[in-house]
Tab-separated table of C-alpha atoms in Angstrom:
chain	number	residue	atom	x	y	z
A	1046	UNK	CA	44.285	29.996	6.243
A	1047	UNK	CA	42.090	32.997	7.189
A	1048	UNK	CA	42.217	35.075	4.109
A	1049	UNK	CA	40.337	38.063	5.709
A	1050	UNK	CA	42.794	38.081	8.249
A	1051	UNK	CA	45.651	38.240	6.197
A	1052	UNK	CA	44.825	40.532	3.387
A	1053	UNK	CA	43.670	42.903	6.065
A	1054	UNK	CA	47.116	42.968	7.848
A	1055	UNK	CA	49.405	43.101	3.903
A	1056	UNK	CA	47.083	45.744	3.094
A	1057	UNK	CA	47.707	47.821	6.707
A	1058	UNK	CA	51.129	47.409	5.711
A	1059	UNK	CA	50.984	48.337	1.987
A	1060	UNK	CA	48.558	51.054	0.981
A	1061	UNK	CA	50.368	53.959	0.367
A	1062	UNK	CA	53.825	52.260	0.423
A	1063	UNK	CA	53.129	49.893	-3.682
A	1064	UNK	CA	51.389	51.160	-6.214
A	1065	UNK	CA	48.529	49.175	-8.347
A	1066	UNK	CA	50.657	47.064	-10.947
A	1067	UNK	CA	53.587	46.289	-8.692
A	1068	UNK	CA	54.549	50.254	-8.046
A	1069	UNK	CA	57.187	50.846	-5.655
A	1070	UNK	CA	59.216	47.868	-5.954
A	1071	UNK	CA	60.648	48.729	-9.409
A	1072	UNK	CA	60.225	45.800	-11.501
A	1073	UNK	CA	56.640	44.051	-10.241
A	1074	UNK	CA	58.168	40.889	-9.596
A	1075	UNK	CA	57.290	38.602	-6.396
A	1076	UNK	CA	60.670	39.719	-4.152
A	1077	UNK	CA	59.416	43.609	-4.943
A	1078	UNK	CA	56.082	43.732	-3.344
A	1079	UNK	CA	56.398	40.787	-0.834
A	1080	UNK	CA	59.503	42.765	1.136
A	1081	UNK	CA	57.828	45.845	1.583
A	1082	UNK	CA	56.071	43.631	4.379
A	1083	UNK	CA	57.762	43.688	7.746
A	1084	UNK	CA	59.519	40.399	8.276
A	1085	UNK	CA	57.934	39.918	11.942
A	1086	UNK	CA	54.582	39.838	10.481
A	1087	UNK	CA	53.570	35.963	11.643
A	1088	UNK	CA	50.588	34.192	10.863
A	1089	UNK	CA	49.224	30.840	11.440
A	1090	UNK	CA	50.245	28.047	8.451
A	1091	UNK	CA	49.464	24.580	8.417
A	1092	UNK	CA	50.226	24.506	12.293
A	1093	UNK	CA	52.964	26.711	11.872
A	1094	UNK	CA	53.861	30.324	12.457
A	1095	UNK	CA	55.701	31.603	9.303
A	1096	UNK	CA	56.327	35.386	7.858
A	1097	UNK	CA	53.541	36.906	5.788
A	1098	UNK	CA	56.152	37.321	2.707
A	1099	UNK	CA	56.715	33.462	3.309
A	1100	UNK	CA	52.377	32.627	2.237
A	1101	UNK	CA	52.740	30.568	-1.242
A	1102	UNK	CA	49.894	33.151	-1.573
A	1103	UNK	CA	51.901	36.084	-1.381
A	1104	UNK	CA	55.272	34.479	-2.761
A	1105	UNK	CA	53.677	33.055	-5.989
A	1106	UNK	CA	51.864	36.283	-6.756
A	1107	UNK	CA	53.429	39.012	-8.923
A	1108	UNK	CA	51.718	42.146	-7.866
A	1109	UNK	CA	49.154	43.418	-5.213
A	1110	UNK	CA	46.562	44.097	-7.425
A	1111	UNK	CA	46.535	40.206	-8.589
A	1112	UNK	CA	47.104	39.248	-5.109
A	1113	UNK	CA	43.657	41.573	-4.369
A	1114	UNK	CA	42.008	40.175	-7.489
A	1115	UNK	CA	42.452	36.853	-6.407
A	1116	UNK	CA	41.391	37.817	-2.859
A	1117	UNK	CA	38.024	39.020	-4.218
A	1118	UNK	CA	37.714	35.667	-6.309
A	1119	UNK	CA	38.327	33.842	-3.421
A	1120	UNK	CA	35.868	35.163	-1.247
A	1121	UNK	CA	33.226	35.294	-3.709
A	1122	UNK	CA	33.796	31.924	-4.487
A	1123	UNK	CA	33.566	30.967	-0.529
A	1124	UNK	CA	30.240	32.890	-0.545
A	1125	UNK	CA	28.880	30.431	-2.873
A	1126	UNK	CA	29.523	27.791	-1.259
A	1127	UNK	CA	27.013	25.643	1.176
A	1128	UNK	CA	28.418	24.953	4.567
A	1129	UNK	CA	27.251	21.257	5.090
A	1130	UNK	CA	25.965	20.695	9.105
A	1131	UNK	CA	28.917	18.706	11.026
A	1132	UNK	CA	28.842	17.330	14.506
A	1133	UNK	CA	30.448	18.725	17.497
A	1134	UNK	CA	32.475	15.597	17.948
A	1135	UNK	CA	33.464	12.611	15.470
A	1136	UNK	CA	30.840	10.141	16.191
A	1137	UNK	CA	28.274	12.210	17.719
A	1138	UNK	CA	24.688	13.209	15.930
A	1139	UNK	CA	24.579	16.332	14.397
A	1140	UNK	CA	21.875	18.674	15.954
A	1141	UNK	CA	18.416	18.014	14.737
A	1142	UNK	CA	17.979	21.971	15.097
A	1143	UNK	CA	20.918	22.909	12.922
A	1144	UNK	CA	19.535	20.397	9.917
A	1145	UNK	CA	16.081	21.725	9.923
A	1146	UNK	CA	17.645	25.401	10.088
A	1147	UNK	CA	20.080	24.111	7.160
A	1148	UNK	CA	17.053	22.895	5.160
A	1149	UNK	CA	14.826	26.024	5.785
A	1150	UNK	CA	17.724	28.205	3.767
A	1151	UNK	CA	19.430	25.641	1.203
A	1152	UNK	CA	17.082	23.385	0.188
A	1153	UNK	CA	15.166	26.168	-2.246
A	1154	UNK	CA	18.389	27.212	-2.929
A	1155	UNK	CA	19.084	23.876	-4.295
A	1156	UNK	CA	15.794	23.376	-6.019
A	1157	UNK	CA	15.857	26.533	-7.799
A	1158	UNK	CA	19.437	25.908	-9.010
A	1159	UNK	CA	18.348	22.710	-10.434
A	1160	UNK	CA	21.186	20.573	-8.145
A	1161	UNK	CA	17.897	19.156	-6.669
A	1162	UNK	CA	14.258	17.844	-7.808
A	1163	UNK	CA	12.059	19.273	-4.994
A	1164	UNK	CA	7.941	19.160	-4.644
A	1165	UNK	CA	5.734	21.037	-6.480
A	1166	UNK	CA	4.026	23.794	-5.038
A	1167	UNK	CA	0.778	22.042	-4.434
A	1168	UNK	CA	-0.067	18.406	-3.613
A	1169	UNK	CA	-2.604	18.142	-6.386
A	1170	UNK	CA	0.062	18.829	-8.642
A	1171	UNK	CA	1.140	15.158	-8.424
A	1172	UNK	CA	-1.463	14.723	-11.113
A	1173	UNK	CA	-2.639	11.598	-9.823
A	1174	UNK	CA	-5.584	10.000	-11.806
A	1175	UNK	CA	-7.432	6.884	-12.577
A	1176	UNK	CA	-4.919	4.748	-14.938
A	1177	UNK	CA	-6.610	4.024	-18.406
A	1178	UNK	CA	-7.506	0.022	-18.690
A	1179	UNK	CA	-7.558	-1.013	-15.146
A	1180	UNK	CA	-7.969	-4.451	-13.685
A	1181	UNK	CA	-11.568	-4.861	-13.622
A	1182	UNK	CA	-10.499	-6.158	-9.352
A	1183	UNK	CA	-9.364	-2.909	-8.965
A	1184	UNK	CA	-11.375	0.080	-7.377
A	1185	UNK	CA	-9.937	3.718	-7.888
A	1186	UNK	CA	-10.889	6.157	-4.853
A	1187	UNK	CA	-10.673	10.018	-5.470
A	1188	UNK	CA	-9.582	9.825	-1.827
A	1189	UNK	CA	-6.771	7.364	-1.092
A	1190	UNK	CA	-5.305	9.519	-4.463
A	1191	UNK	CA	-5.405	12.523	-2.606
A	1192	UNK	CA	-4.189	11.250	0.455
A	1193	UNK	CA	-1.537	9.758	-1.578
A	1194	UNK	CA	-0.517	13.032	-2.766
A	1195	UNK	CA	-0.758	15.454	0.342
A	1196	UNK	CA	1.422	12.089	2.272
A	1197	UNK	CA	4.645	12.788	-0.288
A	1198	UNK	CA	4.069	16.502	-0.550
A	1199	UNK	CA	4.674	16.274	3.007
A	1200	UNK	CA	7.646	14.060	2.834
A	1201	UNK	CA	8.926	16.603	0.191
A	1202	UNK	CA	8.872	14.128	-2.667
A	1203	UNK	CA	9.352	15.429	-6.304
A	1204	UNK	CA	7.179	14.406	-8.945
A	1205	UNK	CA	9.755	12.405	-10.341
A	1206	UNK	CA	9.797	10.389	-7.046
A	1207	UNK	CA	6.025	10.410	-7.016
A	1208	UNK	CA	5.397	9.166	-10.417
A	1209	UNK	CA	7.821	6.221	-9.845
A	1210	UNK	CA	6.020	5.645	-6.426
A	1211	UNK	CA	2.730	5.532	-8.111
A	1212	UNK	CA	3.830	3.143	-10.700
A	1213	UNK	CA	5.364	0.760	-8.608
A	1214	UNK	CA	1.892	0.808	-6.606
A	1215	UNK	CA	0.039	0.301	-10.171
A	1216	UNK	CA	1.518	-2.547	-10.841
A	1217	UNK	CA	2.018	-4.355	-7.477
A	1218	UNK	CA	-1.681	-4.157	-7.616
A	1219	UNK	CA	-2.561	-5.262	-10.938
A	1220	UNK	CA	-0.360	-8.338	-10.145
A	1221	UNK	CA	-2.356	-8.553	-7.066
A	1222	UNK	CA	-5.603	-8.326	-8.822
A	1223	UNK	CA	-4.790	-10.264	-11.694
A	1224	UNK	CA	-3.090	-13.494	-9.512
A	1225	UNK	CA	-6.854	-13.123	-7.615
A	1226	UNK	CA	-8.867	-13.172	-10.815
A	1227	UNK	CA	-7.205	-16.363	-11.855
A	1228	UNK	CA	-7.451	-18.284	-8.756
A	1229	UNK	CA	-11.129	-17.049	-8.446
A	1230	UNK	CA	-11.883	-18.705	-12.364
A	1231	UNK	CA	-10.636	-21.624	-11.120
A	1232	UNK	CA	-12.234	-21.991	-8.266
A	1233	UNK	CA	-15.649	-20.885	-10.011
A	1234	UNK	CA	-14.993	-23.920	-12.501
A	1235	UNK	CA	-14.013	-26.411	-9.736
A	1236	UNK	CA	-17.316	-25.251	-8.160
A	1237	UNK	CA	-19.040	-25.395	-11.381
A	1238	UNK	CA	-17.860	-29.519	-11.955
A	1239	UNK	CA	-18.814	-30.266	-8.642
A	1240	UNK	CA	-22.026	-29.453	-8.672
A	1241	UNK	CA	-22.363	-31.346	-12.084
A	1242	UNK	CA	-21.105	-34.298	-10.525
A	1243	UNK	CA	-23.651	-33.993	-7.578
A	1244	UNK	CA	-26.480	-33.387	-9.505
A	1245	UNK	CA	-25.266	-36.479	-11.784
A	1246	UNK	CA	-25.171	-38.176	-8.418
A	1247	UNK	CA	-27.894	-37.633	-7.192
A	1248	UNK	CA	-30.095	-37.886	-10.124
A	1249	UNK	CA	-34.002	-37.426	-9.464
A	1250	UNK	CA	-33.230	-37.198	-5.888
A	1251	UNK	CA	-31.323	-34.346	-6.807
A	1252	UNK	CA	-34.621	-31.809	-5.213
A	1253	UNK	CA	-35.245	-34.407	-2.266
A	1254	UNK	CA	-31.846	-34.659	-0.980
A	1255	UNK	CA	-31.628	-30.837	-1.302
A	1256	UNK	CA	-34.416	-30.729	1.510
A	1257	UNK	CA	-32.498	-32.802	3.496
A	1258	UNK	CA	-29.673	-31.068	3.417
A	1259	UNK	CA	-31.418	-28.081	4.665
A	1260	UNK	CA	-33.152	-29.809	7.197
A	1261	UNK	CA	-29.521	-31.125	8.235
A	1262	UNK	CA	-28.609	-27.355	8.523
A	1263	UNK	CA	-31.384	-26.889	10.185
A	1264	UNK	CA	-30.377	-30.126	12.901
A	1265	UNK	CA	-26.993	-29.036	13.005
A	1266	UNK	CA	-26.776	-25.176	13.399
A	1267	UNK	CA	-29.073	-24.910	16.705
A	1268	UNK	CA	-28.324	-21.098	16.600
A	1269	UNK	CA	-29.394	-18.788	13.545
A	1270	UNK	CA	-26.277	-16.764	13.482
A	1271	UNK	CA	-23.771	-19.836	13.434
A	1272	UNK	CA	-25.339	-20.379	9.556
A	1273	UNK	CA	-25.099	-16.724	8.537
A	1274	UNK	CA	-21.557	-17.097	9.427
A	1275	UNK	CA	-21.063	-19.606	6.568
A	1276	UNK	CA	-23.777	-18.264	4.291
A	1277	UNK	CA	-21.652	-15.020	4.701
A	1278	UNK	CA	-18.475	-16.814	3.121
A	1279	UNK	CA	-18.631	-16.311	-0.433
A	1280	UNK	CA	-16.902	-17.431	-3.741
A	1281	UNK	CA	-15.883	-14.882	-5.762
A	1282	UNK	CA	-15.832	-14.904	-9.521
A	1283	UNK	CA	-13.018	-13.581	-11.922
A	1284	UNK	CA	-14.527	-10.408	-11.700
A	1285	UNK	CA	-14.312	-9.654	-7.593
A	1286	UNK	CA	-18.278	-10.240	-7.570
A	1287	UNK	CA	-19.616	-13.172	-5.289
A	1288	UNK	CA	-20.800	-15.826	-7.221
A	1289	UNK	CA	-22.246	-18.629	-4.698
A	1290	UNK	CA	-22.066	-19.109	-0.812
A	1291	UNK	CA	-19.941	-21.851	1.169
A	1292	UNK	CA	-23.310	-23.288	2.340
A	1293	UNK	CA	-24.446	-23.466	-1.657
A	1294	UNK	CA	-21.189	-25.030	-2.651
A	1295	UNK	CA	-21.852	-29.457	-3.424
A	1296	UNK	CA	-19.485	-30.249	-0.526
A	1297	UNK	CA	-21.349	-28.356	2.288
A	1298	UNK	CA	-24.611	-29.840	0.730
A	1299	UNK	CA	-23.733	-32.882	0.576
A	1300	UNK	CA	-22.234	-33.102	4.019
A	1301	UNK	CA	-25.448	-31.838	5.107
A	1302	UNK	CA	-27.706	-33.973	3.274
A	1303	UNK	CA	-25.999	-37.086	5.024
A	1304	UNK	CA	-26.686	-35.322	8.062
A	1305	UNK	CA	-29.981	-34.810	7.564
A	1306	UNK	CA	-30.563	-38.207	6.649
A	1307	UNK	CA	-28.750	-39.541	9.628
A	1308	UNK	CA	-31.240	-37.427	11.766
A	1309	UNK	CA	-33.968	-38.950	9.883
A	1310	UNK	CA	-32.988	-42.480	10.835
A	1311	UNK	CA	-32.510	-41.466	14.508
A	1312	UNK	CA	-35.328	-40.276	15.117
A	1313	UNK	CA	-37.294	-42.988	12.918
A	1314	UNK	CA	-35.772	-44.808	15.825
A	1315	UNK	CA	-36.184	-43.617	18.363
A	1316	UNK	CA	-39.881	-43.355	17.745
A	1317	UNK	CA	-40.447	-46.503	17.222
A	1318	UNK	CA	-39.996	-46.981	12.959
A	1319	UNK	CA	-42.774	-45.038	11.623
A	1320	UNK	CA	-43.012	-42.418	14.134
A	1321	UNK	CA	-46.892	-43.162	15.867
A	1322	UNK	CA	-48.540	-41.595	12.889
A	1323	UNK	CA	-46.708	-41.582	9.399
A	1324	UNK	CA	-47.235	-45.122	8.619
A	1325	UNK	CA	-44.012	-46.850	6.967
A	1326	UNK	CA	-44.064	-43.682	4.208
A	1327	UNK	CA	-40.115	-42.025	3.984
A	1328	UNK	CA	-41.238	-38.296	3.682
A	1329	UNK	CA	-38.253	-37.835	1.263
A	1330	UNK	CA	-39.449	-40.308	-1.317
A	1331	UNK	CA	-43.070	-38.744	-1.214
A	1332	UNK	CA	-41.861	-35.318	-1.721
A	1333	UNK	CA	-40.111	-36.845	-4.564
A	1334	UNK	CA	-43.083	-38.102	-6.199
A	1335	UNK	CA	-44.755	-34.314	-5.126
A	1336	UNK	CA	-42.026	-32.929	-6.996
A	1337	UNK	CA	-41.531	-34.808	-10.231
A	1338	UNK	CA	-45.129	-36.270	-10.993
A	1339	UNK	CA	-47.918	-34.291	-12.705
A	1340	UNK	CA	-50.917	-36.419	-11.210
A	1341	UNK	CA	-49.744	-36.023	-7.361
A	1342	UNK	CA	-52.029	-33.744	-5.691
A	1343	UNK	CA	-49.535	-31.210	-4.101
A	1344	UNK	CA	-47.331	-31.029	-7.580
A	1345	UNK	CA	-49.073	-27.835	-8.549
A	1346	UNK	CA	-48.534	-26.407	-4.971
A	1347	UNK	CA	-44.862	-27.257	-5.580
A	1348	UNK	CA	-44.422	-25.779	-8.852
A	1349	UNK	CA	-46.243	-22.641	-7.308
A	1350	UNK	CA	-44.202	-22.367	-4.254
A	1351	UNK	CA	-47.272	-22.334	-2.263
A	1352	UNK	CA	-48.288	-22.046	1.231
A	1353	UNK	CA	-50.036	-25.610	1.475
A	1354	UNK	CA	-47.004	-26.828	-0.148
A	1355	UNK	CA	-44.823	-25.469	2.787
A	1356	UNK	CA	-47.172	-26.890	4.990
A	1357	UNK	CA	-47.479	-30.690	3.163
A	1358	UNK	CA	-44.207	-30.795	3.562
A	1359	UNK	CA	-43.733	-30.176	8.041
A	1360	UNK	CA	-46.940	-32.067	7.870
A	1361	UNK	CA	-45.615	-35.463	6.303
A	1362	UNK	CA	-42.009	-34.781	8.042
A	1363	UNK	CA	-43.580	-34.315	11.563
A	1364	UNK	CA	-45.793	-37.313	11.155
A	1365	UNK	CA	-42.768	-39.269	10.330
A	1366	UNK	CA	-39.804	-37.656	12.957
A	1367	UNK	CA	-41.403	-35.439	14.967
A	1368	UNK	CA	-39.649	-32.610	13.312
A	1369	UNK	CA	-40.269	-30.453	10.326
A	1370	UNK	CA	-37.619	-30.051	7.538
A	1371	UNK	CA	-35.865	-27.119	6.780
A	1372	UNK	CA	-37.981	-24.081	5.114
A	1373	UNK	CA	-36.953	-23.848	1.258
C-alpha cells in the first residue's frame, strides 16, 4: 500500500471538514471520520481496487489524528529501514554497481550502529606482533606482518576476524615447525649411529678408506658442479640449522669408498699390477701406516696438514694408478 499516496488524498478530503480528536463526526468513532470520505475514492489493495473508507487502516482507526500519528510512525519507521539490493529478474545477478553503491552508504551505517564488526581505521591497528615463546623453526618478519595486515584491511576484515586469522596461522605453523623438528632429531640420531657403525667398521682404516672415498668422488663426479649439487643437500638438526652434508653422511661415503677402491683395482689392472713404478705397495695401506705410526717419516707432515704431505700422497697414488687421490 502506498501510504503517501493515500494519506495525501484522506487528508485533501478532510482538512477543514473533522476536527483533531474525531471533530465533526460527533462521537470519534471509526463510521464518523471514515464517511466524511467520498465513497468513489478507489485505491489499489492487495490487487484490488476498494474505497478509501474500506483500508483496515482507515476502518480500524478511531480518529484522524491517530490515523496521522500512525502515518508519521510509519514513515519514520520506513526511513530507518535499509533497502537490501534485489535483481531485476528472479534468477538474475544483482548489479555489481548497485552493491558497491549499497556498501559505500550502509556499511558505516552498520558499523557504527554496532549490527556489524568492520576494520579499524588503520591497517597497523591489527596489532600484529611477534608471539611470545615461538618455535625456535620459526622466523618472524616485520614484513610478511605488515603485509598481512594491509591484505585484510583491504578485504575489510575486523579485528575480530583478523585475530582469529592470525591464530589459526600461529598454530598451523608451530605444528609445521614442531612435526619438522622431530623428524630432523631423528634423522640427526640415525645419522649419528651410522656413522658409529662405520667407523666401528672400518676400524683403523677408518682415515684410509676416507681417502678413497674422496678419490671415488673424485672418479665418479667428472664435473665440479655435479658434487656441489650433493654437498649442497644438507641435514638439518632439531633446530632448522644444517648439521652435515649428503656427501658427509656414512652411506654416500661408503658407496664412494667402494668406488674408489674399485677404480683402484682397475687401473692396478690395467697397468699391469703395480703400475710401472709403485712396486707391489697398495698406496692405501701406506698412508695408513703415514697416518697412525709415530716413526713413519711423513706422520708429522700428516698431523700438520702439510704441503709435502699433500704431495706424498698424489706421489705414491700416481706411482701406483696413474691417478692422484682426491685432495683432503
Amino acid at each position: 500500500m502506498n501510504f503517501v499516496k493515500f494519506f495525501w488524498k484522506l487528508m485533501s478530503y478532510q482538512c477543514g471538514i473533522v476536527e483533531a480528536g474525531g471533530g465533526g463526526g460527533g462521537n470519534g468513532s471509526p463510521a464518523a471520520w471514515s464517511e466524511s470520505i467520498p465513497a468513489d475514492q478507489m485505491i489499489d489493495h492487495g490487487g484490488k481496487q476498494i474505497s478509501l473508507r474500506e483500508l483496515p487502516a482507515v476502518k480500524e482507526t478511531p480518529d484522524l489524528t491517530t490515523f496521522v500519528r500512525r502515518f508519521v510512525e510509519k514513515d519514520t519507521e520506513l526511513g530507518r529501514r535499509v533497502r537490501i539490493p534485489t535483481a531485476a529478474k528472479e534468477g538474475e545477478a544483482i548489479d555489481p554497481k548497485e552493491i558497491e553503491s549499497w556498501r559505500k552508504e550502509h556499511y558505516p551505517k552498520l558499523v557504527r550502529s554496532g549490527l556489524l564488526d568492520g576494520p579499524p581505521e588503520k591497517p597497523e591497528e591489527y596489532g600484529f606482533k611477534q608471539p611470545d615463546g615461538m618455535h625456535p623453526l620459526m622466523k618472524w618478519s616485520d614484513d610478511m606482518a605488515k603485509s598481512a595486515m594491509t591484505a585484510l584491511h583491504q578485504a575489510g576484515a575486523s579485528k575480530k576476524v583478523a585475530d582469529v586469522a592470525f591464530k589459526i596461522h600461529h598454530d598451523f605453523v608451530t605444528g609445521m615447525a614442531a612435526a619438522f623438528g622431530e623428524q630432523s632429531a631423528a634423522l640427526e640420531a640415525k645419522q649419528a649411529e651410522s656413522l658409529k657403525a662405520l667407523q666401528t667398521k672400518w676400524a683403523d682404516k677408518y682415515d684410509v678408506n676416507m681417502e678413497v672415498a674422496k678419490r671415488g668422488m673424485a672418479r665418479f663426479f667428472k664435473d665440479g658442479e655435479q658434487l656441489r649439487f650433493f654437498n649442497d643437500i644438507v641435514i638439518l638438526g632439531a633446530d632448522g640449522k644444517p648439521r652435515v652434508s649428503l656427501v658427509d653422511t656414512p652411506e654416500f661415503l661408503e658407496a664412494m669408498q667402494e668406488l674408489g677402491a674399485l677404480h683402484q683395482e682397475d687401473d692396478a689392472h690395467l697397468r699391469g699390477g703395480d703400475g710401472g713404478g709403485g712396486g707391489g705397495n697398495d698406496p692405501a695401506a701406506e698412508m695408513a701406516r703415514a697416518m697412525n705410526e709415530a716413526t713413519h717419516p711423513m706422520n708429522a707432515h700428516y698431523k700438520n696438514g702439510s704441503n709435502e704431505w699433500q704431495a706424498w700422497v698424489e706421489k705414491i697414488f700416481k706411482a701406483k694408478y696413474g691417478t692422484v687421490p682426491a685432495q683432503q
